[in-house]
Amino acid sequence: MTNPVFSALGTTIFTHMSALAVQHGAVNLGQGFPDEDGPLAIREAASRALIEGPNQYPPMRGRAELRQALAGHAKRFYGFDLNPETDVVVTSGATEALTASIMAMASEGEVVLIEPAYDSYRPILEAMGAKARVVKLAAPDWRLTEAALRAAFTPQTRAILVNSPLNPIGRVFDRQELEALARVLADSNAVAICDEVYEHLVFDGRPHLPLASLPGMAERSLRVGSAGKMFSLTGWKVGWITGPAALMRVVANAHQFITFTTSPALQLGIAYGLEHGMEFTLNLTRTLQANRDVLRDAIAGLGFKPLACEGSYFLTADIRGLTNESDRDFCERLVREAGVALIPLSPFFADGKPDNLVRFAFCKKRAVIDEAVARLRAFFK
Ligand code: PMP
Ligand code: GLN
């Protein structure tokens, strides 16, 4: 007998839409990956390490250079004092970081998901025997409220997954929302697993506030990050978790039996990037913000109704001005007939609703965005 959690699943919506994009020669504004590789200097640092070594198993918690660079990054941007020995674990991408964190925290209890929710959270917590309880945000404001959180938390709550900036809706939770969450957590025995992979990709001068920076929250937060998003190197799959030593010990115990460790050359490349390459990331944020604006104005002119986007790679839009189809049917028709791939939002909700929203990835070259817009314009004219 196979595990019912995984036998009930298909491939992810990202894989599905990317395959359709290839099949139909479509411009891919679906799966979120940049089409320009990150800094050459980072790739050179990694390639030097690949040739000169080390090429054997790195330490289970990650190379010391990278753990130190991550502690330095957390200090520089948020004022955190992390001990690289005890408070940092390097993983093979944020996907593994999330899996290790959920495995460390979830068992037969409950885990709160904020929907729309990234697709990897639920299957892992369910495979651990936990039950998901959902806080469903509502368009167009998608605000997190204390009342909704209190309704989802019970004495069995072990953890909450908090993704900010939030894929797919681009929400960046503000201080008021995070303070509400902190009050609810303080009254519980739960830990927050904070998926902050888009921490630097926040627009319009807004700050990214880690929940861990609020009073009392560092002790009960695990922060997950990804070098893929920071340096436009998504294929490298270098991620990390930081948090208090007592929790990180358990997270490391899970990590040691998932991958144990991550390619040493890539770790050294990212350590170099964190120390010398942050200018790239800060520029990337400006480029992405400009892409968001161009795309938003263009699709608004075609009958889509764009929603606000405060951060991440993603802009969402309401399609009801264009069609009565479900988001998924619309995306599957668009990739075939217009040659543009998008992502429907309904897979990010357990009940598949709402189904009138689509996601555009704007982490693409301007020429690619322009081509997608030209194809959409020709299709909807
Ligand atoms: N969390 C979110 C919200 C993401 O969007 C992604 C990937 N795009 C991940 C986690 C996984 O990151 P990684 O590629 O580093 O595994
Ligand atoms: N996180 C990426 C996105 O939201 C996809 C990553 C994947 O394909 N697993 O588009």
CSV table of C-alpha atoms and ligand atoms in Angstrom, one decimal:
chain,number,residue,atom,x,y,z
A,1,MET,CA,0.0,0.0,0.0
A,2,THR,CA,1.4,3.4,-0.9
A,3,ASN,CA,1.1,6.5,1.3
A,4,PRO,CA,-2.4,7.9,0.6
A,5,VAL,CA,-1.1,11.5,1.0
A,6,PHE,CA,1.2,11.1,-2.0
A,7,SER,CA,-0.8,8.6,-4.1
A,8,ALA,CA,-3.6,11.2,-4.1
A,9,LEU,CA,-1.4,13.8,-5.7
A,10,GLY,CA,-0.5,14.6,-9.3
A,11,THR,CA,2.5,16.7,-10.3
A,12,THR,CA,2.5,20.3,-9.1
A,13,ILE,CA,0.7,23.0,-11.0
A,14,PHE,CA,4.1,24.6,-11.8
A,15,THR,CA,5.3,21.4,-13.5
A,16,HIS,CA,2.0,21.0,-15.3
A,17,MET,CA,1.9,24.5,-16.7
A,18,SER,CA,5.6,24.5,-17.6
A,19,ALA,CA,5.1,21.2,-19.5
A,20,LEU,CA,2.2,22.8,-21.4
A,21,ALA,CA,4.3,25.9,-22.1
A,22,VAL,CA,7.0,23.7,-23.7
A,23,GLN,CA,4.4,21.7,-25.6
A,24,HIS,CA,2.8,24.8,-27.1
A,25,GLY,CA,5.9,27.0,-27.5
A,26,ALA,CA,4.4,29.4,-25.0
A,27,VAL,CA,6.0,32.3,-23.2
A,28,ASN,CA,6.3,31.0,-19.7
A,29,LEU,CA,5.0,33.5,-17.1
A,30,GLY,CA,3.9,30.5,-15.0
A,31,GLN,CA,6.5,28.8,-12.9
A,32,GLY,CA,8.5,31.3,-10.9
A,33,PHE,CA,12.1,31.2,-12.1
A,34,PRO,CA,14.2,34.1,-13.4
A,35,ASP,CA,15.4,33.8,-17.0
A,36,GLU,CA,18.6,35.5,-16.3
A,37,ASP,CA,21.2,33.7,-14.1
A,38,GLY,CA,22.5,35.5,-11.0
A,39,PRO,CA,26.0,37.1,-10.6
A,40,LEU,CA,28.9,35.6,-12.5
A,41,ALA,CA,31.2,36.2,-9.5
A,42,ILE,CA,29.1,33.8,-7.4
A,43,ARG,CA,29.1,31.2,-10.1
A,44,GLU,CA,32.9,31.6,-10.5
A,45,ALA,CA,33.3,31.2,-6.7
A,46,ALA,CA,31.3,27.9,-6.9
A,47,SER,CA,33.1,26.7,-10.0
A,48,ARG,CA,36.5,27.3,-8.4
A,49,ALA,CA,35.4,25.2,-5.4
A,50,LEU,CA,34.1,22.5,-7.8
A,51,ILE,CA,37.5,22.2,-9.4
A,52,GLU,CA,39.8,22.8,-6.4
A,53,GLY,CA,37.5,21.1,-3.8
A,54,PRO,CA,36.3,20.4,-1.2
A,55,ASN,CA,34.2,17.8,-2.9
A,56,GLN,CA,33.4,15.4,-0.1
A,57,TYR,CA,30.6,15.6,2.4
A,58,PRO,CA,30.4,19.0,4.1
A,59,PRO,CA,29.3,19.2,7.8
A,60,MET,CA,25.7,18.1,8.3
A,61,ARG,CA,24.6,21.6,9.4
A,62,GLY,CA,26.5,23.3,6.5
A,63,ARG,CA,29.9,24.7,5.7
A,64,ALA,CA,31.1,27.1,8.4
A,65,GLU,CA,31.7,29.9,5.8
A,66,LEU,CA,28.0,29.8,4.8
A,67,ARG,CA,26.7,29.5,8.3
A,68,GLN,CA,28.8,32.5,9.3
A,69,ALA,CA,27.7,34.5,6.2
A,70,LEU,CA,24.0,33.7,7.1
A,71,ALA,CA,24.5,34.9,10.6
A,72,GLY,CA,26.1,38.1,9.2
A,73,HIS,CA,23.2,38.6,6.8
A,74,ALA,CA,20.7,38.2,9.6
A,75,LYS,CA,22.6,40.7,11.7
A,76,ARG,CA,23.0,43.2,8.9
A,77,PHE,CA,19.4,43.2,7.7
A,78,TYR,CA,17.4,42.5,10.9
A,79,GLY,CA,19.8,42.9,13.9
A,80,PHE,CA,19.6,39.3,14.9
A,81,ASP,CA,22.4,37.7,16.9
A,82,LEU,CA,22.6,34.1,15.6
A,83,ASN,CA,25.2,31.6,16.7
A,84,PRO,CA,26.4,29.9,13.5
A,85,GLU,CA,27.1,26.7,15.4
A,86,THR,CA,23.7,26.2,16.9
A,87,ASP,CA,21.2,28.5,15.2
A,88,VAL,CA,21.7,27.8,11.5
A,89,VAL,CA,21.2,24.7,9.3
A,90,VAL,CA,21.9,24.7,5.5
A,91,THR,CA,19.5,22.7,3.4
A,92,SER,CA,19.0,21.6,-0.2
A,93,GLY,CA,16.7,24.5,-1.1
A,94,ALA,CA,13.9,26.0,0.9
A,95,THR,CA,11.7,23.0,0.0
A,96,GLU,CA,13.9,20.8,2.1
A,97,ALA,CA,14.1,23.5,4.8
A,98,LEU,CA,10.3,23.6,5.0
A,99,THR,CA,10.1,19.8,5.1
A,100,ALA,CA,12.7,19.5,7.8
A,101,SER,CA,11.0,22.2,9.8
A,102,ILE,CA,7.5,20.6,9.5
A,103,MET,CA,8.9,17.2,10.3
A,104,ALA,CA,10.6,18.6,13.4
A,105,MET,CA,7.4,20.3,14.6
A,106,ALA,CA,4.4,18.3,13.4
A,107,SER,CA,3.1,15.0,14.7
A,108,GLU,CA,-0.4,14.0,15.5
A,109,GLY,CA,-1.4,17.6,16.4
A,110,GLU,CA,-2.6,20.4,14.2
A,111,VAL,CA,-0.8,22.8,11.9
A,112,VAL,CA,-2.3,26.1,10.8
A,113,LEU,CA,-2.0,27.0,7.1
A,114,ILE,CA,-2.7,30.5,5.8
A,115,GLU,CA,-4.4,30.2,2.4
A,116,PRO,CA,-3.6,30.7,-0.4
A,117,ALA,CA,-0.7,28.4,0.7
A,118,TYR,CA,2.4,27.2,-1.1
A,119,ASP,CA,1.8,23.7,-2.3
A,120,SER,CA,4.5,21.8,-0.5
A,121,TYR,CA,3.3,22.5,3.1
A,122,ARG,CA,0.2,20.4,3.3
A,123,PRO,CA,1.4,17.1,2.0
A,124,ILE,CA,4.4,17.1,4.3
A,125,LEU,CA,2.4,17.9,7.4
A,126,GLU,CA,-0.3,15.3,6.5
A,127,ALA,CA,2.4,12.7,5.9
A,128,MET,CA,3.6,13.4,9.4
A,129,GLY,CA,0.1,12.6,10.8
A,130,ALA,CA,-0.8,16.2,11.5
A,131,LYS,CA,-4.1,17.8,10.6
A,132,ALA,CA,-4.2,21.1,8.7
A,133,ARG,CA,-6.5,23.9,10.0
A,134,VAL,CA,-6.9,26.7,7.5
A,135,VAL,CA,-7.0,30.5,7.9
A,136,LYS,CA,-8.4,31.6,4.5
A,137,LEU,CA,-7.5,35.1,3.4
A,138,ALA,CA,-10.0,36.9,1.3
A,139,ALA,CA,-9.4,39.0,-1.9
A,140,PRO,CA,-8.8,41.7,-2.7
A,141,ASP,CA,-7.1,42.8,0.6
A,142,TRP,CA,-6.0,39.3,1.8
A,143,ARG,CA,-5.6,40.6,5.4
A,144,LEU,CA,-4.6,38.4,8.3
A,145,THR,CA,-6.8,39.0,11.3
A,146,GLU,CA,-6.5,38.1,14.9
A,147,ALA,CA,-10.1,36.7,14.9
A,148,ALA,CA,-9.4,34.3,12.0
A,149,LEU,CA,-6.2,33.1,13.7
A,150,ARG,CA,-7.9,32.6,17.0
A,151,ALA,CA,-10.6,30.6,15.3
A,152,ALA,CA,-8.0,28.2,13.8
A,153,PHE,CA,-5.8,27.8,16.8
A,154,THR,CA,-6.6,25.0,19.3
A,155,PRO,CA,-4.7,23.4,22.2
A,156,GLN,CA,-3.5,20.9,19.6
A,157,THR,CA,-1.8,23.5,17.4
A,158,ARG,CA,1.9,22.6,17.0
A,159,ALA,CA,2.8,25.1,14.3
A,160,ILE,CA,1.7,27.7,11.8
A,161,LEU,CA,3.2,28.2,8.3
A,162,VAL,CA,3.7,31.9,7.6
A,163,ASN,CA,4.8,32.9,4.1
A,164,SER,CA,5.6,36.6,3.7
A,165,PRO,CA,6.1,37.9,1.0
A,166,LEU,CA,3.3,35.4,0.1
A,167,ASN,CA,3.4,33.3,-3.0
A,168,PRO,CA,1.1,33.6,-5.0
A,169,ILE,CA,-0.6,36.8,-3.9
A,170,GLY,CA,2.4,39.0,-3.2
A,171,ARG,CA,1.2,40.1,0.2
A,172,VAL,CA,3.8,41.3,2.7
A,173,PHE,CA,2.3,41.1,6.2
A,174,ASP,CA,2.6,44.4,8.0
A,175,ARG,CA,3.4,45.1,11.7
A,176,GLN,CA,-0.3,45.1,12.7
A,177,GLU,CA,-0.9,41.7,11.2
A,178,LEU,CA,2.3,40.2,12.7
A,179,GLU,CA,1.5,41.6,16.1
A,180,ALA,CA,-1.9,39.9,16.0
A,181,LEU,CA,-0.2,36.7,15.1
A,182,ALA,CA,2.4,37.2,17.9
A,183,ARG,CA,-0.4,37.6,20.4
A,184,VAL,CA,-2.1,34.4,19.3
A,185,LEU,CA,1.2,32.5,19.3
A,186,ALA,CA,2.0,33.8,22.8
A,187,ASP,CA,-1.2,32.3,24.1
A,188,SER,CA,-0.4,28.9,22.4
A,189,ASN,CA,2.3,26.2,22.5
A,190,ALA,CA,2.9,26.6,18.8
A,191,VAL,CA,5.9,27.6,16.7
A,192,ALA,CA,5.8,29.7,13.6
A,193,ILE,CA,7.6,28.3,10.5
A,194,CYS,CA,8.3,31.5,8.5
A,195,ASP,CA,8.8,31.0,4.8
A,196,GLU,CA,10.7,34.1,3.9
A,197,VAL,CA,12.3,33.1,0.6
A,198,TYR,CA,11.2,36.4,-0.9
A,199,GLU,CA,12.5,38.5,2.0
A,200,HIS,CA,14.4,41.0,-0.2
A,201,LEU,CA,11.9,41.1,-3.0
A,202,VAL,CA,9.6,43.7,-1.3
A,203,PHE,CA,8.5,46.8,-3.3
A,204,ASP,CA,7.6,50.5,-2.9
A,205,GLY,CA,10.0,51.0,0.0
A,206,ARG,CA,8.0,48.7,2.3
A,207,PRO,CA,10.0,46.9,5.0
A,208,HIS,CA,10.1,43.1,5.3
A,209,LEU,CA,9.4,42.4,8.9
A,210,PRO,CA,10.4,38.9,10.1
A,211,LEU,CA,8.0,37.7,12.7
A,212,ALA,CA,11.1,36.7,14.7
A,213,SER,CA,11.9,40.4,15.2
A,214,LEU,CA,8.8,41.0,17.3
A,215,PRO,CA,9.1,40.7,21.1
A,216,GLY,CA,9.1,37.1,22.3
A,217,MET,CA,8.9,35.6,18.8
A,218,ALA,CA,12.6,34.7,18.2
A,219,GLU,CA,12.2,31.9,20.6
A,220,ARG,CA,9.3,30.4,18.8
A,221,SER,CA,10.1,31.1,15.1
A,222,LEU,CA,12.0,29.1,12.5
A,223,ARG,CA,13.0,31.3,9.5
A,224,VAL,CA,13.4,29.7,6.1
A,225,GLY,CA,15.4,31.3,3.3
A,226,SER,CA,16.5,30.4,-0.3
A,227,ALA,CA,19.6,31.5,-2.2
A,228,GLY,CA,17.7,30.7,-5.3
A,229,LYS,CA,15.5,33.8,-4.9
A,230,MET,CA,18.2,36.0,-3.5
A,231,PHE,CA,20.7,35.5,-6.3
A,232,SER,CA,18.5,34.3,-9.2
A,233,LEU,CA,20.0,30.8,-9.0
A,234,THR,CA,16.8,28.7,-8.4
A,235,GLY,CA,18.4,25.5,-9.8
A,236,TRP,CA,21.1,25.5,-7.2
A,237,LYS,CA,18.7,24.5,-4.5
A,238,VAL,CA,20.6,26.0,-1.6
A,239,GLY,CA,18.4,27.0,1.3
A,240,TRP,CA,18.6,27.4,5.1
A,241,ILE,CA,16.7,27.5,8.4
A,242,THR,CA,17.6,29.7,11.3
A,243,GLY,CA,16.1,29.7,14.8
A,244,PRO,CA,16.7,29.1,18.5
A,245,ALA,CA,19.2,26.3,19.3
A,246,ALA,CA,16.6,24.1,21.1
A,247,LEU,CA,14.4,23.9,18.0
A,248,MET,CA,17.3,23.9,15.6
A,249,ARG,CA,18.6,20.7,17.2
A,250,VAL,CA,15.4,18.9,16.3
A,251,VAL,CA,15.3,20.5,12.8
A,252,ALA,CA,18.9,19.3,12.2
A,253,ASN,CA,17.9,15.8,13.3
A,254,ALA,CA,15.2,15.8,10.6
A,255,HIS,CA,17.6,17.3,8.0
A,256,GLN,CA,20.3,14.7,8.6
A,257,PHE,CA,17.9,12.0,7.3
A,258,ILE,CA,16.4,13.9,4.4
A,259,THR,CA,19.6,15.0,2.5
A,260,PHE,CA,22.2,15.2,5.4
A,261,THR,CA,24.0,17.9,3.5
A,262,THR,CA,24.2,20.1,0.3
A,263,SER,CA,26.8,20.5,-2.4
A,264,PRO,CA,29.9,22.1,-0.9
A,265,ALA,CA,30.8,24.1,-4.0
A,266,LEU,CA,27.4,25.7,-4.1
A,267,GLN,CA,27.5,26.5,-0.4
A,268,LEU,CA,30.8,28.3,-0.9
A,269,GLY,CA,29.4,30.2,-3.9
A,270,ILE,CA,26.4,31.4,-1.8
A,271,ALA,CA,28.7,32.3,1.2
A,272,TYR,CA,30.6,34.5,-1.3
A,273,GLY,CA,27.3,36.0,-2.5
A,274,LEU,CA,26.0,36.9,0.9
A,275,GLU,CA,29.3,38.7,1.7
A,276,HIS,CA,29.9,40.4,-1.7
A,277,GLY,CA,26.8,40.0,-3.8
A,278,MET,CA,23.9,41.7,-2.0
A,279,GLU,CA,24.0,44.7,-4.4
A,280,PHE,CA,22.7,42.3,-7.0
A,281,THR,CA,19.7,41.4,-4.9
A,282,LEU,CA,18.9,45.0,-4.1
A,283,ASN,CA,19.1,45.9,-7.8
A,284,LEU,CA,16.9,42.9,-8.6
A,285,THR,CA,14.2,44.3,-6.3
A,286,ARG,CA,14.2,47.5,-8.3
A,287,THR,CA,14.1,45.7,-11.6
A,288,LEU,CA,11.2,43.4,-10.5
A,289,GLN,CA,9.2,46.4,-9.2
A,290,ALA,CA,9.5,48.0,-12.6
A,291,ASN,CA,8.5,44.8,-14.3
A,292,ARG,CA,5.5,44.5,-12.0
A,293,ASP,CA,4.4,48.0,-13.0
A,294,VAL,CA,4.8,47.4,-16.7
A,295,LEU,CA,2.9,44.1,-16.6
A,296,ARG,CA,0.2,45.5,-14.3
A,297,ASP,CA,-0.6,48.4,-16.6
A,298,ALA,CA,-0.5,46.2,-19.7
A,299,ILE,CA,-2.8,43.5,-18.5
A,300,ALA,CA,-5.2,46.1,-17.0
A,301,GLY,CA,-5.6,47.4,-20.5
A,302,LEU,CA,-6.6,43.9,-21.8
A,303,GLY,CA,-9.4,43.3,-19.3
A,304,PHE,CA,-7.6,41.6,-16.5
A,305,LYS,CA,-8.2,43.2,-13.1
A,306,PRO,CA,-4.8,43.3,-11.4
A,307,LEU,CA,-4.7,43.0,-7.6
A,308,ALA,CA,-2.1,44.7,-5.4
A,309,CYS,CA,1.4,43.2,-5.3
A,310,GLU,CA,3.7,44.2,-2.4
A,311,GLY,CA,6.5,41.7,-3.0
A,312,SER,CA,7.6,38.3,-4.5
A,313,TYR,CA,7.9,37.4,-8.1
A,314,PHE,CA,4.1,37.4,-8.7
A,315,LEU,CA,1.3,39.6,-9.8
A,316,THR,CA,-2.3,38.3,-9.6
A,317,ALA,CA,-5.4,39.3,-11.5
A,318,ASP,CA,-9.1,38.7,-11.6
A,319,ILE,CA,-10.2,37.1,-14.9
A,320,ARG,CA,-14.0,37.6,-14.6
A,321,GLY,CA,-13.9,40.6,-16.9
A,322,LEU,CA,-12.7,38.2,-19.6
A,323,THR,CA,-14.3,34.9,-19.1
A,324,ASN,CA,-16.6,32.7,-17.0
A,325,GLU,CA,-14.3,29.7,-17.2
A,326,SER,CA,-12.5,28.4,-14.1
A,327,ASP,CA,-9.0,29.8,-13.6
A,328,ARG,CA,-7.6,26.4,-14.6
A,329,ASP,CA,-9.6,26.0,-17.8
A,330,PHE,CA,-8.7,29.6,-18.7
A,331,CYS,CA,-5.0,29.0,-18.1
A,332,GLU,CA,-5.1,25.8,-20.1
A,333,ARG,CA,-6.8,27.5,-23.0
A,334,LEU,CA,-4.5,30.5,-22.9
A,335,VAL,CA,-1.4,28.4,-23.1
A,336,ARG,CA,-2.8,26.6,-26.1
A,337,GLU,CA,-4.4,29.4,-28.0
A,338,ALA,CA,-2.6,32.6,-26.9
A,339,GLY,CA,0.9,31.0,-26.3
A,340,VAL,CA,1.2,32.4,-22.8
A,341,ALA,CA,1.5,30.3,-19.7
A,342,LEU,CA,0.1,31.5,-16.3
A,343,ILE,CA,-0.7,29.8,-13.1
A,344,PRO,CA,-4.3,29.4,-11.7
A,345,LEU,CA,-4.7,30.3,-8.1
A,346,SER,CA,-7.3,27.6,-7.1
A,347,PRO,CA,-4.6,24.9,-6.4
A,348,PHE,CA,-3.4,27.1,-3.6
A,349,PHE,CA,-6.7,26.6,-1.7
A,350,ALA,CA,-7.8,23.2,-0.3
A,351,ASP,CA,-11.4,23.7,-1.5
A,352,GLY,CA,-10.3,25.0,-4.9
A,353,LYS,CA,-12.0,28.4,-4.4
A,354,PRO,CA,-11.8,31.2,-5.4
A,355,ASP,CA,-11.3,30.1,-9.1
A,356,ASN,CA,-11.3,33.5,-10.7
A,357,LEU,CA,-7.7,34.5,-10.2
A,358,VAL,CA,-4.5,33.9,-12.1
A,359,ARG,CA,-0.8,34.5,-11.3
A,360,PHE,CA,1.8,36.1,-13.6
A,361,ALA,CA,5.5,35.7,-12.8
A,362,PHE,CA,7.4,38.9,-13.7
A,363,CYS,CA,10.9,37.6,-12.8
A,364,LYS,CA,11.6,37.6,-16.5
A,365,LYS,CA,13.6,39.7,-19.0
A,366,ARG,CA,11.6,42.8,-20.1
A,367,ALA,CA,11.6,41.4,-23.7
A,368,VAL,CA,9.9,38.3,-22.5
A,369,ILE,CA,7.3,40.2,-20.6
A,370,ASP,CA,6.7,42.4,-23.7
A,371,GLU,CA,6.4,39.3,-25.9
A,372,ALA,CA,3.8,37.8,-23.5
A,373,VAL,CA,1.9,41.1,-23.5
A,374,ALA,CA,2.0,41.3,-27.3
A,375,ARG,CA,0.6,37.8,-27.6
A,376,LEU,CA,-2.2,38.5,-25.1
A,377,ARG,CA,-3.0,41.7,-26.9
A,378,ALA,CA,-3.3,39.9,-30.2
A,379,PHE,CA,-5.5,37.2,-28.6
A,380,PHE,CA,-7.9,39.5,-26.7
A,381,LYS,CA,-8.2,42.2,-29.4
B,1,PMP,N1,8.5,28.7,-0.6
B,1,PMP,C1,8.0,29.5,-1.5
B,1,PMP,C2,6.9,30.4,-1.1
B,1,PMP,C3,8.4,29.4,-2.8
B,1,PMP,O1,7.8,30.2,-3.7
B,1,PMP,C4,9.4,28.5,-3.2
B,1,PMP,C5,9.9,28.3,-4.6
B,1,PMP,N2,9.6,29.0,-5.5
B,1,PMP,C6,10.0,27.7,-2.2
B,1,PMP,C7,9.5,27.8,-0.9
B,1,PMP,C8,11.0,26.7,-2.5
B,1,PMP,O2,12.3,27.2,-2.7
B,1,PMP,P1,13.5,26.4,-3.2
B,1,PMP,O3,13.5,26.5,-4.7
B,1,PMP,O4,14.7,27.1,-2.5
B,1,PMP,O5,13.4,25.0,-2.7
B,2,GLN,N1,8.0,28.2,-6.3
B,2,GLN,C1,7.9,28.3,-7.7
B,2,GLN,C2,6.6,29.0,-8.1
B,2,GLN,O1,5.8,29.3,-7.3
B,2,GLN,C3,7.9,26.9,-8.3
B,2,GLN,C4,8.9,25.9,-7.7
B,2,GLN,C5,8.5,24.5,-8.2
B,2,GLN,O2,8.2,24.4,-9.4
B,2,GLN,N2,8.5,23.6,-7.4
B,2,GLN,O3,6.4,29.2,-9.3
